[in-house]
Short mmCIF file of C-alpha atoms in Angstrom, two decimals:
data_model
loop_
_atom_site.label_atom_id
_atom_site.label_comp_id
_atom_site.label_asym_id
_atom_site.label_seq_id
_atom_site.Cartn_x
_atom_site.Cartn_y
_atom_site.Cartn_z
CA MET D 1 -11.01 -23.54 3.04
CA CYS D 2 -8.43 -22.98 0.32
CA THR D 3 -9.21 -23.71 -3.31
CA ASN D 4 -6.47 -23.38 -5.92
CA GLY D 5 -4.40 -21.26 -3.57
CA VAL D 6 -7.27 -18.94 -2.62
CA ASN D 7 -8.55 -18.78 0.92
CA THR D 8 -12.26 -18.63 0.18
CA GLY D 9 -13.14 -17.55 3.71
CA GLN D 10 -10.89 -14.52 3.43
CA LEU D 11 -12.17 -13.75 -0.05
CA GLU D 12 -15.75 -13.76 1.21
CA MET D 13 -14.77 -11.56 4.16
CA MET D 14 -13.11 -9.05 1.83
CA ILE D 15 -16.20 -8.93 -0.39
CA ASP D 16 -18.25 -8.26 2.76
CA GLN D 17 -15.89 -5.41 3.68
CA ILE D 18 -16.35 -3.81 0.26
CA ASP D 19 -20.11 -4.19 0.70
CA ASP D 20 -19.91 -2.43 4.09
CA HIS D 21 -18.07 0.51 2.50
CA ILE D 22 -20.59 0.74 -0.34
CA LYS D 23 -23.45 0.60 2.16
CA LEU D 24 -21.97 3.59 4.01
CA GLU D 25 -21.46 5.57 0.80
CA ARG D 26 -25.03 4.80 -0.25
CA ARG D 27 -26.23 6.21 3.05
CA HIS D 28 -24.17 9.38 2.48
CA ALA D 29 -25.55 9.78 -1.06
CA HIS D 30 -29.09 9.31 0.29
CA ASP D 31 -28.65 11.88 3.05
CA LEU D 32 -26.95 14.39 0.75
CA GLY D 33 -29.64 13.88 -1.88
CA HIS D 34 -32.32 14.85 0.61
CA LEU D 35 -30.26 17.77 1.90
CA ALA D 36 -29.76 19.10 -1.63
CA SER D 37 -33.41 18.63 -2.60
CA ASP D 38 -34.65 20.28 0.59
CA ALA D 39 -32.35 23.25 -0.09
CA GLY D 40 -33.78 23.73 -3.58
CA PHE D 41 -31.00 21.98 -5.51
CA THR D 42 -33.41 19.70 -7.32
CA THR D 43 -31.06 18.46 -10.03
CA VAL D 44 -28.28 17.77 -7.53
CA GLY D 45 -30.74 15.84 -5.36
CA GLU D 46 -31.86 13.78 -8.34
CA LYS D 47 -28.27 13.01 -9.35
CA LEU D 48 -27.39 11.93 -5.82
CA HIS D 49 -30.41 9.65 -5.75
CA ASP D 50 -29.23 8.22 -9.08
CA VAL D 51 -25.88 7.54 -7.41
CA MET D 52 -27.72 5.81 -4.57
CA HIS D 53 -29.47 3.48 -7.03
CA LEU D 54 -26.19 2.71 -8.82
CA LEU D 55 -24.63 1.79 -5.48
CA ASP D 56 -27.59 -0.55 -4.89
CA GLU D 57 -26.61 -2.25 -8.16
CA VAL D 58 -23.00 -2.53 -6.97
CA ARG D 59 -24.15 -4.22 -3.77
CA ALA D 60 -26.28 -6.65 -5.77
CA ALA D 61 -23.27 -7.46 -7.97
CA LEU D 62 -21.20 -8.14 -4.84
CA ASP D 63 -23.86 -10.59 -3.65
CA GLU D 64 -23.72 -12.28 -7.04
CA ALA D 65 -19.93 -12.50 -6.75
CA LYS D 66 -20.25 -14.26 -3.40
CA ASP D 67 -22.74 -16.73 -4.87
CA ALA D 68 -20.47 -17.33 -7.86
CA MET D 69 -17.51 -17.89 -5.54
CA GLU D 70 -19.28 -20.86 -3.96
CA ASP D 71 -20.09 -22.32 -7.38
CA ASP D 72 -16.56 -21.75 -8.69
CA ALA D 73 -14.99 -23.31 -5.60
CA THR D 74 -17.15 -26.40 -6.04
CA GLU D 75 -16.17 -26.75 -9.68
CA ALA D 76 -12.47 -25.92 -9.24
CA VAL D 77 -10.06 -28.59 -10.36
CA GLY D 78 -6.64 -29.46 -9.03
CA PHE D 79 -6.64 -28.29 -5.47
CA THR D 80 -4.00 -29.23 -2.95
CA VAL D 81 -4.04 -29.31 0.80
CA ALA D 82 -0.79 -28.70 2.67
CA ARG D 83 -0.31 -29.43 6.32
CA VAL D 84 1.61 -26.70 8.07
#
């Protein structure tokens, strides 16, 4: 569905793609955090786990963006539908 010139289906798909990338980077930060901690790099391990938690916050914000998109699309004014 298009709202005010924005294909909301594509927008949602692109948000999901960003989420997939963040999920992968979170996994890397988690694995590297354990690797560093196990090797005696305690501070590095802690910092990488901090990164992991920040990426969790990014993913939560992306979920909020998707929820807001539905609300915004419902409240949008002045949409047009063109037959192609």
